[in-house]
Amino acid sequence: MEPALWSIKYSPQAWDDFVGQDDAISQLRKLAESKTGQNMIFCGPAGTGKSCAAFVFSRALLGDTFTANFKYLNVRDLRETTVAKAKRDLQTLSKLERSERTELDEYMSAVYKEAKADLALKGHTGEPNKSQLLHEAIRLFASTITVSDEMVKYLVLDEADALDRNMQQALRRTMEMYSDACRFILTTPSLAGWNTAVVSRCLVVRFPAPQDDVVEKLLRTIATKERVKCDDKAFRAIARESSGDMRRAINLLQVCAAGVQSVTEDVVYECSENQLNKDVREMVSLVVNGSFAQGRDLMKRLLAVDSYGPDEICIAVQADIMNRPLDSLTTDRILQRIADIEYRITQAKNPFVHLSALLASIGEMTSAKTA
Ligand SMILES: Nc1ncnc2c1ncn2[C@@H]1O[C@H](COP(=O)(O)OP(=O)(O)OP(=O)(O)O)[C@@H](O)[C@H]1O
Ligand SMILES: [Mg+2]
């Protein structure tokens, strides 16, 4: 069996489990204790505790009614649910192995039925499209689940930065329509690109990237529990390499600890930087060799699973390009493109789009030279 990921094993389950984020946690704790429910946006970079805090807050506020009155939806997962997948009815789903169907599949099946019925009411006979499904997924929970004893219910929309402008408008209407009974918690890395009408209806709770000493404190606690020997320099190196991303810091500690007696700074260096550089080398090679889709998948993994920052990926791509035997004109053009994309990433809210454009340009510029 695969060993459990420490970042999951040690994810905060109660207020006291959080390390750092003192302002956010004390603010949320007070709100939960006074049963003050409001719409909120948890805003901050990756791995700072936003999703965990959304669960802990909702559990603390809802108490016994948590199971009935809480729903978690990840907007990126919702967007990846195809109409064909959502169309499967419960009977079809029940024939699948438990490992082949998720709670979301079952929810989306109900969502599909509602969206289709809604279209029929409006005189349309066609299928709901993906954005109608997404809208209905949010509306369905807000509108139907029973609320006990005048408690509100909570809908967490995790990674809500994946909502486009139209979906944000629809969300604003849904928030207003069900404001008596349903509260929303949205998580997003930044407020850039957010509809101001949505933001003004929410309490914004900030989750800033913690300082290295806070990350070190968390790492030391986990190392003690896991009986991992790690020297001071190594703790410092992991914290530095993780740039305030707690998830990444914990994962890196776990990777470093595998198969060594004692974690040193050198082990950290080997396990961290090299892995990103290796993956980026593979990603650039894929697009240079014409496998754009595979290169893009790898980039998606680096962003979404390994939690590398888009700016770090840009810098690693730049280093990789400098090491390739390209003619100077092509190298110059690609470097200019990297600078352009890096600037755009700081201005925009979906780095995936811009890094994809960068990979497409690298593929194009290098193939023009080799054709
Ligand atoms: N403040 C914290 N205290 C203790 N552990 C933390 C904290 N923040 C993050 N972690 C660790 O990092 C993991 C990821 O946290 P979480 O999923 O809440 O981050 P997030 O802010 O939602 O990140 P993302 O923006 O990538 O979704 C947790 O499971 C936990 O192990
Ligand atoms: Mg999260």
Short mmCIF file of N, CA and C in Angstrom, two decimals, residues 108-279:
data_model
loop_
_atom_site.label_atom_id
_atom_site.label_comp_id
_atom_site.label_asym_id
_atom_site.label_seq_id
_atom_site.Cartn_x
_atom_site.Cartn_y
_atom_site.Cartn_z
N MET A 108 -23.87 15.06 -9.43
CA MET A 108 -24.01 15.62 -10.77
C MET A 108 -25.13 14.94 -11.55
N SER A 109 -25.42 13.70 -11.21
CA SER A 109 -26.52 13.00 -11.86
C SER A 109 -27.84 13.70 -11.50
N ALA A 110 -27.98 14.06 -10.21
CA ALA A 110 -29.19 14.79 -9.77
C ALA A 110 -29.21 16.18 -10.41
N VAL A 111 -28.03 16.79 -10.50
CA VAL A 111 -27.92 18.14 -11.08
C VAL A 111 -28.37 18.11 -12.55
N TYR A 112 -27.93 17.08 -13.26
CA TYR A 112 -28.30 16.96 -14.67
C TYR A 112 -29.83 16.91 -14.83
N LYS A 113 -30.46 16.07 -13.99
CA LYS A 113 -31.92 15.92 -14.07
C LYS A 113 -32.62 17.26 -13.84
N GLU A 114 -32.14 17.99 -12.82
CA GLU A 114 -32.74 19.30 -12.50
C GLU A 114 -32.54 20.28 -13.65
N ALA A 115 -31.32 20.29 -14.19
CA ALA A 115 -31.02 21.26 -15.26
C ALA A 115 -31.87 20.94 -16.49
N LYS A 116 -32.04 19.68 -16.76
CA LYS A 116 -32.84 19.25 -17.93
C LYS A 116 -34.31 19.64 -17.70
N ALA A 117 -34.82 19.41 -16.48
CA ALA A 117 -36.21 19.75 -16.17
C ALA A 117 -36.42 21.26 -16.28
N ASP A 118 -35.41 22.01 -15.85
CA ASP A 118 -35.50 23.46 -15.90
C ASP A 118 -35.59 23.94 -17.36
N LEU A 119 -34.77 23.31 -18.21
CA LEU A 119 -34.80 23.66 -19.64
C LEU A 119 -36.17 23.32 -20.23
N ALA A 120 -36.69 22.15 -19.84
CA ALA A 120 -38.00 21.71 -20.37
C ALA A 120 -39.09 22.72 -19.98
N LEU A 121 -38.99 23.22 -18.73
CA LEU A 121 -39.97 24.22 -18.26
C LEU A 121 -39.94 25.47 -19.14
N LYS A 122 -38.74 25.78 -19.62
CA LYS A 122 -38.58 26.97 -20.47
C LYS A 122 -38.85 26.65 -21.93
N GLY A 123 -39.30 25.43 -22.20
CA GLY A 123 -39.67 25.05 -23.56
C GLY A 123 -38.52 24.55 -24.42
N HIS A 124 -37.35 24.26 -23.80
CA HIS A 124 -36.22 23.74 -24.59
C HIS A 124 -36.16 22.22 -24.45
N THR A 125 -35.87 21.56 -25.55
CA THR A 125 -35.82 20.10 -25.47
C THR A 125 -34.38 19.56 -25.40
N GLY A 126 -33.42 20.46 -25.64
CA GLY A 126 -32.02 19.99 -25.74
C GLY A 126 -31.39 19.63 -24.40
N GLU A 127 -30.10 19.31 -24.50
CA GLU A 127 -29.30 18.95 -23.32
C GLU A 127 -28.84 20.22 -22.62
N PRO A 128 -28.69 20.20 -21.30
CA PRO A 128 -28.03 21.34 -20.66
C PRO A 128 -26.55 21.37 -21.07
N ASN A 129 -25.98 22.56 -21.22
CA ASN A 129 -24.55 22.60 -21.54
C ASN A 129 -23.74 22.63 -20.24
N LYS A 130 -22.41 22.67 -20.39
CA LYS A 130 -21.56 22.55 -19.20
C LYS A 130 -21.77 23.69 -18.21
N SER A 131 -21.95 24.93 -18.75
CA SER A 131 -22.08 26.02 -17.78
C SER A 131 -23.45 26.01 -17.11
N GLN A 132 -24.47 25.49 -17.83
CA GLN A 132 -25.78 25.34 -17.15
C GLN A 132 -25.68 24.31 -16.02
N LEU A 133 -24.90 23.25 -16.28
CA LEU A 133 -24.71 22.23 -15.24
C LEU A 133 -23.99 22.80 -14.02
N LEU A 134 -22.96 23.59 -14.30
CA LEU A 134 -22.19 24.19 -13.21
C LEU A 134 -23.09 25.10 -12.37
N HIS A 135 -23.89 25.90 -13.06
CA HIS A 135 -24.80 26.80 -12.37
C HIS A 135 -25.79 26.01 -11.51
N GLU A 136 -26.33 24.95 -12.11
CA GLU A 136 -27.32 24.14 -11.39
C GLU A 136 -26.68 23.43 -10.19
N ALA A 137 -25.40 23.02 -10.35
CA ALA A 137 -24.72 22.34 -9.24
C ALA A 137 -24.67 23.25 -8.02
N ILE A 138 -24.46 24.54 -8.26
CA ILE A 138 -24.40 25.49 -7.15
C ILE A 138 -25.81 25.77 -6.62
N ARG A 139 -26.74 25.95 -7.55
CA ARG A 139 -28.11 26.31 -7.15
C ARG A 139 -28.82 25.18 -6.40
N LEU A 140 -28.59 23.95 -6.87
CA LEU A 140 -29.35 22.82 -6.32
C LEU A 140 -29.18 22.69 -4.80
N PHE A 141 -27.95 22.73 -4.34
CA PHE A 141 -27.74 22.59 -2.89
C PHE A 141 -28.32 23.81 -2.17
N ALA A 142 -28.06 25.00 -2.73
CA ALA A 142 -28.54 26.23 -2.08
C ALA A 142 -30.06 26.19 -1.93
N SER A 143 -30.74 25.56 -2.89
CA SER A 143 -32.20 25.66 -2.91
C SER A 143 -32.93 24.51 -2.22
N THR A 144 -32.33 23.32 -2.13
CA THR A 144 -33.19 22.20 -1.73
C THR A 144 -32.92 21.50 -0.41
N ILE A 145 -31.70 21.44 0.05
CA ILE A 145 -31.46 20.59 1.24
C ILE A 145 -32.17 21.19 2.46
N THR A 146 -32.75 20.35 3.27
CA THR A 146 -33.51 20.82 4.43
C THR A 146 -32.60 21.49 5.45
N VAL A 147 -33.09 22.54 6.01
CA VAL A 147 -32.34 23.24 7.05
C VAL A 147 -33.03 22.98 8.37
N SER A 148 -32.28 22.49 9.36
CA SER A 148 -32.95 22.19 10.63
C SER A 148 -32.78 23.34 11.61
N ASP A 149 -33.78 23.54 12.41
CA ASP A 149 -33.75 24.51 13.52
C ASP A 149 -33.18 25.87 13.17
N GLU A 150 -33.64 26.41 12.11
CA GLU A 150 -33.26 27.76 11.70
C GLU A 150 -31.75 27.93 11.46
N MET A 151 -31.03 26.82 11.35
CA MET A 151 -29.60 26.95 11.05
C MET A 151 -29.45 27.21 9.56
N VAL A 152 -28.43 27.95 9.22
CA VAL A 152 -28.16 28.10 7.79
C VAL A 152 -27.39 26.87 7.32
N LYS A 153 -27.29 26.73 6.02
CA LYS A 153 -26.41 25.68 5.51
C LYS A 153 -25.23 26.34 4.81
N TYR A 154 -24.18 25.57 4.66
CA TYR A 154 -22.95 26.11 4.09
C TYR A 154 -22.55 25.39 2.82
N LEU A 155 -22.26 26.19 1.80
CA LEU A 155 -21.76 25.63 0.56
C LEU A 155 -20.35 26.16 0.33
N VAL A 156 -19.37 25.25 0.33
CA VAL A 156 -18.00 25.66 0.05
C VAL A 156 -17.73 25.50 -1.44
N LEU A 157 -17.37 26.58 -2.08
CA LEU A 157 -16.96 26.50 -3.49
C LEU A 157 -15.45 26.66 -3.51
N ASP A 158 -14.76 25.51 -3.49
CA ASP A 158 -13.30 25.54 -3.42
C ASP A 158 -12.74 25.82 -4.81
N GLU A 159 -11.60 26.50 -4.83
CA GLU A 159 -10.95 26.88 -6.09
C GLU A 159 -11.93 27.65 -6.97
N ALA A 160 -12.63 28.60 -6.36
CA ALA A 160 -13.69 29.35 -7.06
C ALA A 160 -13.11 30.30 -8.10
N ASP A 161 -11.78 30.46 -8.12
CA ASP A 161 -11.16 31.29 -9.16
C ASP A 161 -11.39 30.68 -10.54
N ALA A 162 -11.81 29.40 -10.58
CA ALA A 162 -12.09 28.77 -11.89
C ALA A 162 -13.46 29.17 -12.45
N LEU A 163 -14.21 30.00 -11.69
CA LEU A 163 -15.49 30.48 -12.24
C LEU A 163 -15.21 31.63 -13.21
N ASP A 164 -15.81 31.58 -14.39
CA ASP A 164 -15.58 32.70 -15.30
C ASP A 164 -16.55 33.84 -14.97
N ARG A 165 -16.44 34.93 -15.72
CA ARG A 165 -17.25 36.13 -15.43
C ARG A 165 -18.74 35.84 -15.38
N ASN A 166 -19.23 35.08 -16.38
CA ASN A 166 -20.67 34.79 -16.42
C ASN A 166 -21.09 33.98 -15.22
N MET A 167 -20.24 33.01 -14.84
CA MET A 167 -20.57 32.17 -13.69
C MET A 167 -20.54 32.98 -12.40
N GLN A 168 -19.67 33.98 -12.34
CA GLN A 168 -19.64 34.84 -11.15
C GLN A 168 -20.95 35.63 -11.04
N GLN A 169 -21.45 36.10 -12.20
CA GLN A 169 -22.74 36.82 -12.22
C GLN A 169 -23.85 35.92 -11.72
N ALA A 170 -23.84 34.68 -12.24
CA ALA A 170 -24.89 33.72 -11.85
C ALA A 170 -24.77 33.43 -10.36
N LEU A 171 -23.53 33.34 -9.85
CA LEU A 171 -23.33 33.07 -8.43
C LEU A 171 -23.89 34.21 -7.59
N ARG A 172 -23.67 35.44 -8.05
CA ARG A 172 -24.18 36.60 -7.31
C ARG A 172 -25.70 36.50 -7.18
N ARG A 173 -26.36 36.13 -8.29
CA ARG A 173 -27.84 36.02 -8.24
C ARG A 173 -28.25 34.90 -7.28
N THR A 174 -27.55 33.76 -7.37
CA THR A 174 -27.89 32.62 -6.49
C THR A 174 -27.70 33.02 -5.02
N MET A 175 -26.60 33.73 -4.75
CA MET A 175 -26.34 34.18 -3.37
C MET A 175 -27.50 35.02 -2.86
N GLU A 176 -27.98 35.91 -3.73
CA GLU A 176 -29.07 36.79 -3.31
C GLU A 176 -30.37 36.03 -3.13
N MET A 177 -30.64 35.16 -4.10
CA MET A 177 -31.91 34.44 -4.09
C MET A 177 -32.05 33.56 -2.85
N TYR A 178 -30.95 32.94 -2.41
CA TYR A 178 -31.05 32.01 -1.28
C TYR A 178 -30.37 32.55 -0.02
N SER A 179 -30.32 33.88 0.07
CA SER A 179 -29.55 34.49 1.16
C SER A 179 -30.10 34.14 2.55
N ASP A 180 -31.39 33.78 2.63
CA ASP A 180 -31.97 33.45 3.94
C ASP A 180 -31.40 32.15 4.48
N ALA A 181 -31.16 31.21 3.59
CA ALA A 181 -30.88 29.85 4.06
C ALA A 181 -29.46 29.36 3.78
N CYS A 182 -28.79 29.94 2.82
CA CYS A 182 -27.50 29.36 2.43
C CYS A 182 -26.37 30.39 2.46
N ARG A 183 -25.28 29.98 3.06
CA ARG A 183 -24.08 30.84 3.06
C ARG A 183 -23.01 30.18 2.20
N PHE A 184 -22.20 31.02 1.58
CA PHE A 184 -21.16 30.52 0.68
C PHE A 184 -19.78 30.82 1.26
N ILE A 185 -18.88 29.85 1.11
CA ILE A 185 -17.46 30.13 1.36
C ILE A 185 -16.74 29.85 0.05
N LEU A 186 -16.11 30.89 -0.48
CA LEU A 186 -15.37 30.72 -1.74
C LEU A 186 -13.88 30.75 -1.41
N THR A 187 -13.09 29.92 -2.04
CA THR A 187 -11.64 30.05 -1.85
C THR A 187 -11.01 30.43 -3.19
N THR A 188 -10.03 31.29 -3.11
CA THR A 188 -9.37 31.79 -4.32
C THR A 188 -7.97 32.27 -3.97
N PRO A 189 -7.00 32.13 -4.89
CA PRO A 189 -5.66 32.61 -4.56
C PRO A 189 -5.58 34.14 -4.48
N SER A 190 -6.41 34.84 -5.29
CA SER A 190 -6.38 36.30 -5.20
C SER A 190 -7.73 36.86 -5.61
N LEU A 191 -7.92 38.16 -5.38
CA LEU A 191 -9.21 38.77 -5.75
C LEU A 191 -9.17 39.33 -7.16
N ALA A 192 -8.01 39.21 -7.82
CA ALA A 192 -7.89 39.72 -9.19
C ALA A 192 -8.89 39.00 -10.08
N GLY A 193 -9.60 39.75 -10.89
CA GLY A 193 -10.55 39.14 -11.83
C GLY A 193 -11.89 38.83 -11.21
N TRP A 194 -12.08 39.17 -9.92
CA TRP A 194 -13.37 38.87 -9.29
C TRP A 194 -14.36 40.00 -9.50
N ASN A 195 -15.59 39.61 -9.70
CA ASN A 195 -16.70 40.55 -9.83
C ASN A 195 -16.84 41.31 -8.51
N THR A 196 -16.80 42.64 -8.59
CA THR A 196 -16.82 43.42 -7.34
C THR A 196 -18.14 43.23 -6.59
N ALA A 197 -19.22 42.94 -7.34
CA ALA A 197 -20.51 42.74 -6.68
C ALA A 197 -20.48 41.48 -5.80
N VAL A 198 -19.74 40.45 -6.24
CA VAL A 198 -19.61 39.24 -5.41
C VAL A 198 -18.75 39.56 -4.19
N VAL A 199 -17.61 40.21 -4.44
CA VAL A 199 -16.67 40.50 -3.34
C VAL A 199 -17.37 41.35 -2.27
N SER A 200 -18.18 42.33 -2.72
CA SER A 200 -18.80 43.22 -1.73
C SER A 200 -19.86 42.52 -0.90
N ARG A 201 -20.33 41.36 -1.35
CA ARG A 201 -21.30 40.60 -0.56
C ARG A 201 -20.64 39.62 0.41
N CYS A 202 -19.31 39.62 0.42
CA CYS A 202 -18.60 38.62 1.23
C CYS A 202 -17.64 39.28 2.20
N LEU A 203 -17.41 38.58 3.29
CA LEU A 203 -16.33 38.97 4.20
C LEU A 203 -15.06 38.33 3.64
N VAL A 204 -14.05 39.16 3.38
CA VAL A 204 -12.82 38.60 2.82
C VAL A 204 -11.87 38.23 3.98
N VAL A 205 -11.52 36.96 4.05
CA VAL A 205 -10.60 36.50 5.10
C VAL A 205 -9.28 36.15 4.41
N ARG A 206 -8.22 36.81 4.85
CA ARG A 206 -6.93 36.64 4.16
C ARG A 206 -6.09 35.53 4.78
N PHE A 207 -5.51 34.74 3.91
CA PHE A 207 -4.57 33.69 4.32
C PHE A 207 -3.23 33.98 3.65
N PRO A 208 -2.43 34.88 4.25
CA PRO A 208 -1.15 35.21 3.60
C PRO A 208 -0.16 34.05 3.65
N ALA A 209 0.82 34.06 2.75
CA ALA A 209 1.86 33.02 2.80
C ALA A 209 2.62 33.19 4.11
N PRO A 210 2.79 32.13 4.90
CA PRO A 210 3.48 32.29 6.19
C PRO A 210 4.98 32.51 6.01
N GLN A 211 5.58 33.10 7.02
CA GLN A 211 7.05 33.27 7.04
C GLN A 211 7.71 31.91 7.19
N ASP A 212 9.00 31.84 6.82
CA ASP A 212 9.72 30.56 6.89
C ASP A 212 9.72 29.97 8.30
N ASP A 213 9.80 30.82 9.34
CA ASP A 213 9.87 30.25 10.70
C ASP A 213 8.56 29.55 11.09
N VAL A 214 7.44 30.03 10.53
CA VAL A 214 6.15 29.38 10.81
C VAL A 214 6.11 28.02 10.11
N VAL A 215 6.60 27.98 8.88
CA VAL A 215 6.63 26.71 8.14
C VAL A 215 7.55 25.73 8.88
N GLU A 216 8.68 26.24 9.34
CA GLU A 216 9.62 25.38 10.08
C GLU A 216 8.97 24.78 11.31
N LYS A 217 8.16 25.60 12.00
CA LYS A 217 7.50 25.12 13.22
C LYS A 217 6.60 23.92 12.89
N LEU A 218 5.84 24.05 11.81
CA LEU A 218 4.95 22.95 11.40
C LEU A 218 5.78 21.71 11.03
N LEU A 219 6.89 21.93 10.29
CA LEU A 219 7.72 20.80 9.86
C LEU A 219 8.31 20.07 11.07
N ARG A 220 8.73 20.83 12.07
CA ARG A 220 9.33 20.21 13.26
C ARG A 220 8.31 19.34 13.99
N THR A 221 7.07 19.83 14.07
CA THR A 221 6.04 19.04 14.75
C THR A 221 5.83 17.72 14.02
N ILE A 222 5.73 17.80 12.69
CA ILE A 222 5.47 16.57 11.92
C ILE A 222 6.68 15.64 11.98
N ALA A 223 7.89 16.20 11.89
CA ALA A 223 9.10 15.37 11.94
C ALA A 223 9.15 14.61 13.27
N THR A 224 8.77 15.29 14.35
CA THR A 224 8.79 14.61 15.66
C THR A 224 7.79 13.46 15.66
N LYS A 225 6.58 13.75 15.16
CA LYS A 225 5.55 12.69 15.16
C LYS A 225 5.96 11.51 14.28
N GLU A 226 6.64 11.79 13.19
CA GLU A 226 7.02 10.72 12.26
C GLU A 226 8.41 10.16 12.57
N ARG A 227 9.01 10.64 13.64
CA ARG A 227 10.36 10.23 14.06
C ARG A 227 11.38 10.37 12.93
N VAL A 228 11.33 11.54 12.30
CA VAL A 228 12.29 11.82 11.23
C VAL A 228 13.40 12.70 11.79
N LYS A 229 14.66 12.28 11.54
CA LYS A 229 15.77 13.13 11.97
C LYS A 229 16.04 14.14 10.87
N CYS A 230 16.11 15.40 11.27
CA CYS A 230 16.28 16.44 10.25
C CYS A 230 17.05 17.57 10.92
N ASP A 231 18.16 18.02 10.32
CA ASP A 231 18.92 19.06 11.02
C ASP A 231 18.35 20.45 10.73
N ASP A 232 18.82 21.44 11.52
CA ASP A 232 18.24 22.79 11.43
C ASP A 232 18.34 23.36 10.02
N LYS A 233 19.51 23.13 9.41
CA LYS A 233 19.71 23.69 8.06
C LYS A 233 18.71 23.08 7.07
N ALA A 234 18.43 21.79 7.28
CA ALA A 234 17.50 21.10 6.37
C ALA A 234 16.07 21.66 6.54
N PHE A 235 15.66 21.87 7.81
CA PHE A 235 14.34 22.47 8.03
C PHE A 235 14.26 23.83 7.32
N ARG A 236 15.35 24.60 7.50
CA ARG A 236 15.36 25.94 6.90
C ARG A 236 15.27 25.84 5.38
N ALA A 237 16.01 24.88 4.82
CA ALA A 237 16.03 24.72 3.35
C ALA A 237 14.64 24.31 2.83
N ILE A 238 13.97 23.42 3.55
CA ILE A 238 12.63 22.99 3.10
C ILE A 238 11.68 24.20 3.13
N ALA A 239 11.75 24.96 4.23
CA ALA A 239 10.86 26.13 4.34
C ALA A 239 11.15 27.11 3.20
N ARG A 240 12.43 27.33 2.93
CA ARG A 240 12.81 28.28 1.87
C ARG A 240 12.31 27.79 0.51
N GLU A 241 12.52 26.50 0.25
CA GLU A 241 12.13 25.93 -1.04
C GLU A 241 10.62 25.96 -1.26
N SER A 242 9.86 25.96 -0.15
CA SER A 242 8.40 25.85 -0.28
C SER A 242 7.70 27.19 -0.44
N SER A 243 8.41 28.28 -0.25
CA SER A 243 7.87 29.64 -0.41
C SER A 243 6.50 29.81 0.26
N GLY A 244 6.36 29.34 1.47
CA GLY A 244 5.11 29.58 2.21
C GLY A 244 3.99 28.61 1.89
N ASP A 245 4.25 27.65 1.03
CA ASP A 245 3.22 26.65 0.71
C ASP A 245 3.40 25.47 1.68
N MET A 246 2.50 25.39 2.67
CA MET A 246 2.63 24.37 3.73
C MET A 246 2.50 22.96 3.15
N ARG A 247 1.57 22.81 2.18
CA ARG A 247 1.38 21.48 1.59
C ARG A 247 2.69 21.01 0.96
N ARG A 248 3.29 21.93 0.22
CA ARG A 248 4.53 21.56 -0.46
C ARG A 248 5.64 21.27 0.54
N ALA A 249 5.70 22.07 1.60
CA ALA A 249 6.73 21.87 2.61
C ALA A 249 6.60 20.47 3.23
N ILE A 250 5.36 20.09 3.56
CA ILE A 250 5.15 18.78 4.20
C ILE A 250 5.49 17.66 3.20
N ASN A 251 5.03 17.82 1.96
CA ASN A 251 5.33 16.79 0.95
C ASN A 251 6.83 16.65 0.75
N LEU A 252 7.52 17.79 0.73
CA LEU A 252 8.97 17.76 0.52
C LEU A 252 9.67 17.06 1.69
N LEU A 253 9.21 17.33 2.90
CA LEU A 253 9.78 16.65 4.07
C LEU A 253 9.60 15.14 3.92
N GLN A 254 8.42 14.74 3.47
CA GLN A 254 8.14 13.30 3.33
C GLN A 254 9.04 12.67 2.27
N VAL A 255 9.18 13.37 1.14
CA VAL A 255 10.04 12.84 0.06
C VAL A 255 11.48 12.74 0.55
N CYS A 256 11.94 13.80 1.23
CA CYS A 256 13.33 13.81 1.71
C CYS A 256 13.58 12.70 2.72
N ALA A 257 12.57 12.43 3.56
CA ALA A 257 12.76 11.46 4.64
C ALA A 257 12.76 10.02 4.14
N ALA A 258 12.24 9.81 2.94
CA ALA A 258 12.13 8.43 2.43
C ALA A 258 13.53 7.89 2.13
N GLY A 259 13.87 6.84 2.84
CA GLY A 259 15.11 6.12 2.52
C GLY A 259 16.40 6.75 3.01
N VAL A 260 16.35 7.77 3.87
CA VAL A 260 17.60 8.28 4.46
C VAL A 260 17.50 8.23 5.98
N GLN A 261 18.68 8.09 6.60
CA GLN A 261 18.73 8.05 8.08
C GLN A 261 18.40 9.41 8.65
N SER A 262 18.94 10.42 7.96
CA SER A 262 18.81 11.77 8.50
C SER A 262 18.71 12.76 7.33
N VAL A 263 17.77 13.69 7.42
CA VAL A 263 17.59 14.65 6.32
C VAL A 263 18.56 15.82 6.50
N THR A 264 19.36 16.06 5.47
CA THR A 264 20.31 17.18 5.51
C THR A 264 19.95 18.18 4.42
N GLU A 265 20.63 19.32 4.42
CA GLU A 265 20.36 20.35 3.41
C GLU A 265 20.59 19.79 2.00
N ASP A 266 21.64 18.97 1.85
CA ASP A 266 21.93 18.40 0.53
C ASP A 266 20.79 17.51 0.04
N VAL A 267 20.23 16.72 0.97
CA VAL A 267 19.11 15.84 0.59
C VAL A 267 17.94 16.72 0.11
N VAL A 268 17.69 17.79 0.83
CA VAL A 268 16.59 18.69 0.46
C VAL A 268 16.84 19.25 -0.94
N TYR A 269 18.07 19.67 -1.16
CA TYR A 269 18.41 20.25 -2.46
C TYR A 269 18.18 19.23 -3.59
N GLU A 270 18.63 18.01 -3.34
CA GLU A 270 18.45 16.96 -4.36
C GLU A 270 16.98 16.69 -4.65
N CYS A 271 16.18 16.66 -3.59
CA CYS A 271 14.77 16.28 -3.76
C CYS A 271 13.91 17.41 -4.31
N SER A 272 14.29 18.64 -4.10
CA SER A 272 13.38 19.73 -4.49
C SER A 272 13.69 20.28 -5.87
N GLU A 273 14.73 21.09 -5.94
CA GLU A 273 14.98 21.81 -7.19
C GLU A 273 15.10 20.88 -8.37
N ASN A 274 15.84 19.79 -8.17
CA ASN A 274 16.08 18.92 -9.30
C ASN A 274 14.82 18.32 -9.89
N GLN A 275 13.87 18.04 -9.01
CA GLN A 275 12.64 17.42 -9.51
C GLN A 275 11.90 18.38 -10.45
N LEU A 276 11.79 19.64 -10.05
CA LEU A 276 11.11 20.62 -10.91
C LEU A 276 11.86 20.75 -12.24
N ASN A 277 13.20 20.87 -12.13
CA ASN A 277 13.98 21.03 -13.35
C ASN A 277 13.84 19.82 -14.28
N LYS A 278 13.81 18.64 -13.65
CA LYS A 278 13.67 17.41 -14.44
C LYS A 278 12.32 17.38 -15.16
N ASP A 279 11.26 17.72 -14.40
CA ASP A 279 9.91 17.71 -15.00
C ASP A 279 9.79 18.76 -16.10
#
